[in-house]
CSV table of C-alpha atoms in Angstrom, one decimal:
chain,number,residue,atom,x,y,z
A,328,GLU,CA,0.3,8.5,17.8
A,329,ASP,CA,-2.8,10.6,18.2
A,330,LEU,CA,-4.4,8.7,15.3
A,331,LYS,CA,-4.7,5.6,17.6
A,332,GLU,CA,-7.2,7.6,19.7
A,333,ILE,CA,-9.6,8.0,16.7
A,334,PRO,CA,-12.0,5.1,16.1
A,335,PHE,CA,-10.9,4.2,12.6
A,336,ASP,CA,-10.9,0.7,11.3
A,337,ALA,CA,-8.1,1.4,8.8
A,338,LEU,CA,-5.8,4.2,7.7
A,339,SER,CA,-4.4,4.7,4.2
A,340,ILE,CA,-0.7,5.3,4.1
A,341,GLU,CA,1.2,6.8,1.2
A,342,GLU,CA,4.3,5.1,-0.2
A,343,LYS,CA,6.7,7.6,1.3
A,344,VAL,CA,5.8,6.4,4.8
A,345,ASP,CA,8.0,3.8,6.3
A,346,LEU,CA,5.7,0.9,7.0
A,347,SER,CA,7.6,-0.6,9.9
A,348,VAL,CA,7.5,2.8,11.7
A,349,ALA,CA,3.8,3.3,10.9
A,350,LYS,CA,2.9,-0.2,12.2
A,351,LYS,CA,4.9,0.3,15.3
A,352,ILE,CA,3.2,3.6,16.0
A,353,LEU,CA,-0.3,2.6,15.1
A,354,GLY,CA,-0.2,-0.9,16.6
A,355,GLU,CA,-2.2,-4.0,15.6
A,356,ASP,CA,-5.7,-2.6,16.1
A,357,LEU,CA,-5.6,-0.2,13.2
A,358,ARG,CA,-5.4,-1.7,9.7
A,359,ILE,CA,-3.0,-0.2,7.2
A,360,VAL,CA,-4.1,0.3,3.6
A,361,GLY,CA,-2.1,1.4,0.6
A,362,ASN,CA,1.6,2.1,0.2
A,363,ILE,CA,2.1,1.1,-3.4
A,364,SER,CA,3.5,4.0,-5.4
A,365,PRO,CA,0.8,5.2,-7.9
A,366,ILE,CA,3.3,6.8,-10.2
A,367,ASP,CA,6.7,5.2,-10.0
A,368,THR,CA,5.3,1.6,-9.7
A,369,LEU,CA,1.7,1.4,-10.9
A,370,LEU,CA,1.9,3.9,-13.7
A,371,ARG,CA,5.5,3.6,-14.9
A,372,GLY,CA,6.6,0.2,-13.6
A,373,THR,CA,6.2,-3.3,-14.9
A,374,PRO,CA,4.0,-6.0,-13.5
A,375,LYS,CA,7.1,-7.5,-12.0
A,376,ASP,CA,7.9,-4.2,-10.2
A,377,VAL,CA,4.3,-4.1,-8.9
A,378,ARG,CA,4.4,-7.6,-7.6
A,379,GLU,CA,7.7,-7.0,-5.9
A,380,GLU,CA,6.6,-3.8,-4.2
A,381,SER,CA,3.3,-5.4,-3.2
A,382,ILE,CA,4.9,-8.4,-1.6
A,383,LYS,CA,7.3,-6.2,0.2
A,384,ALA,CA,4.4,-4.0,1.5
A,385,LEU,CA,2.5,-7.1,2.7
A,386,LYS,CA,5.6,-8.4,4.5
A,387,CYS,CA,6.1,-5.0,6.2
A,388,GLY,CA,2.6,-5.0,7.6
A,389,VAL,CA,0.1,-3.6,5.0
A,390,ASP,CA,-3.3,-5.2,5.6
A,391,LEU,CA,-4.9,-4.1,2.3
A,392,LEU,CA,-2.9,-3.4,-0.8
A,393,ALA,CA,-3.9,-0.2,-2.6
A,394,PRO,CA,-2.1,2.7,-4.2
A,395,GLY,CA,-0.5,5.2,-1.8
A,396,CYS,CA,-2.9,7.8,-3.4
A,397,GLY,CA,-5.4,7.6,-6.2
A,398,VAL,CA,-4.9,5.6,-9.3
A,399,ALA,CA,-3.3,7.8,-12.0
A,400,PRO,CA,-5.1,8.1,-15.4
A,401,GLU,CA,-3.6,5.7,-17.9
A,402,THR,CA,-2.3,3.3,-15.3
A,403,PRO,CA,-1.9,0.0,-17.1
A,404,THR,CA,-4.6,-2.6,-16.2
A,405,ARG,CA,-1.9,-5.3,-16.2
A,406,ASN,CA,-0.2,-3.4,-13.3
A,407,LEU,CA,-3.4,-3.2,-11.3
A,408,ARG,CA,-4.0,-6.9,-11.9
A,409,ALA,CA,-0.4,-7.6,-10.7
A,410,MET,CA,-1.2,-5.8,-7.4
A,411,ALA,CA,-4.4,-7.8,-7.0
A,412,ASP,CA,-2.6,-11.1,-7.8
A,413,ALA,CA,0.1,-10.3,-5.2
A,414,ALA,CA,-2.5,-10.0,-2.5
A,415,ARG,CA,-3.7,-13.5,-3.1
């Protein structure tokens, strides 16, 4: 809850964080970025897996889709495209 006191516009949240809890704690003023698993979903998953996780994250309150951490080397471009397409 102390994070609400810092004048950030957005905060990157890793995929292990429950989005509904994060949104409740952080409120509506702080935008949430991230939450897509960079390994299990983006690297190892299919485009369908990526779309499903991305849509779920958006419905749970993510404001900007992004990996929960950095993009792993060798992440398939088709999976990154699926994440971008889900945001539209």
